[in-house]
Amino acid sequence: MERLLRKGDLIRLESGMEIWAKIPQNAYFSNRQFSDKVSEEAIVIGRVYRQKGKDEKEIIETIFEKISNIVPVSISQVEDFVKSLKLDYSQKEFDSSVFEGVYIVDQTRLNGGYSIEQDDPDYYADRRYLPDGWRVYCHKLDNPEIKVNFYQTGRFHGSIPSIHPIDGE
């Protein structure tokens, strides 16, 4: 095992590495095509995330199917309502290659582990105890607004066990 990263270390994040980063929900989740929120997700650097949402016709049909048994409404009323929303149906995408580059480590700590106590001994039997992992928080050297984190140890999504500091650039 190489040494664990610590505050002030410079590291290079490259395509194919899995990290935790904030990305637009409308590109990551198929059920959030109209969301303007971001959330922190485990992603692979270099992958283009895109989700195809429903088109206008599919949304009209879905709404009509869901409410027509409850509310006396016609398909044309639902269509008028949906059209009045002026929704953007274009496919959203996010290119995670923006996370490639040199980062400086801001903070490190052990976290993420858990233990589960259940009445049923077979419930999560293989994951009853998961120890903390060494989590590394960093920001991009040429753009401090870009912040990511990952685990250097442990069995977690967003883990880069073989990463090591670079000499500086």
mmCIF file of C-alpha atoms in Angstrom, residues 54-69 73-83 89:
data_model
loop_
_atom_site.group_PDB
_atom_site.id
_atom_site.type_symbol
_atom_site.label_atom_id
_atom_site.label_comp_id
_atom_site.label_asym_id
_atom_site.label_seq_id
_atom_site.Cartn_x
_atom_site.Cartn_y
_atom_site.Cartn_z
ATOM 1 C CA LYS A 54 -39.878 11.337 -22.004
ATOM 2 C CA ASP A 55 -41.127 13.405 -24.904
ATOM 3 C CA GLU A 56 -44.234 15.579 -24.728
ATOM 4 C CA LYS A 57 -46.566 12.863 -26.036
ATOM 5 C CA GLU A 58 -45.310 10.322 -23.466
ATOM 6 C CA ILE A 59 -45.757 12.825 -20.624
ATOM 7 C CA ILE A 60 -49.301 13.669 -21.716
ATOM 8 C CA GLU A 61 -50.237 9.982 -21.916
ATOM 9 C CA THR A 62 -48.644 9.190 -18.545
ATOM 10 C CA ILE A 63 -50.405 12.045 -16.768
ATOM 11 C CA PHE A 64 -53.728 11.152 -18.378
ATOM 12 C CA GLU A 65 -53.369 7.484 -17.342
ATOM 13 C CA LYS A 66 -52.526 8.455 -13.764
ATOM 14 C CA ILE A 67 -55.269 10.996 -13.151
ATOM 15 C CA SER A 68 -58.168 10.095 -15.459
ATOM 16 C CA ASN A 69 -59.578 7.575 -12.959
ATOM 17 C CA VAL A 73 -60.345 15.176 -17.378
ATOM 18 C CA SER A 74 -59.963 14.683 -21.118
ATOM 19 C CA ILE A 75 -56.736 13.940 -22.938
ATOM 20 C CA SER A 76 -56.996 17.313 -24.690
ATOM 21 C CA GLN A 77 -57.185 19.104 -21.322
ATOM 22 C CA VAL A 78 -54.048 17.315 -20.173
ATOM 23 C CA GLU A 79 -52.383 18.157 -23.484
ATOM 24 C CA ASP A 80 -53.271 21.846 -23.122
ATOM 25 C CA PHE A 81 -51.925 21.857 -19.581
ATOM 26 C CA VAL A 82 -48.632 20.167 -20.488
ATOM 27 C CA LYS A 83 -48.117 22.464 -23.490
ATOM 28 C CA TYR A 89 -37.539 18.188 -23.845
#
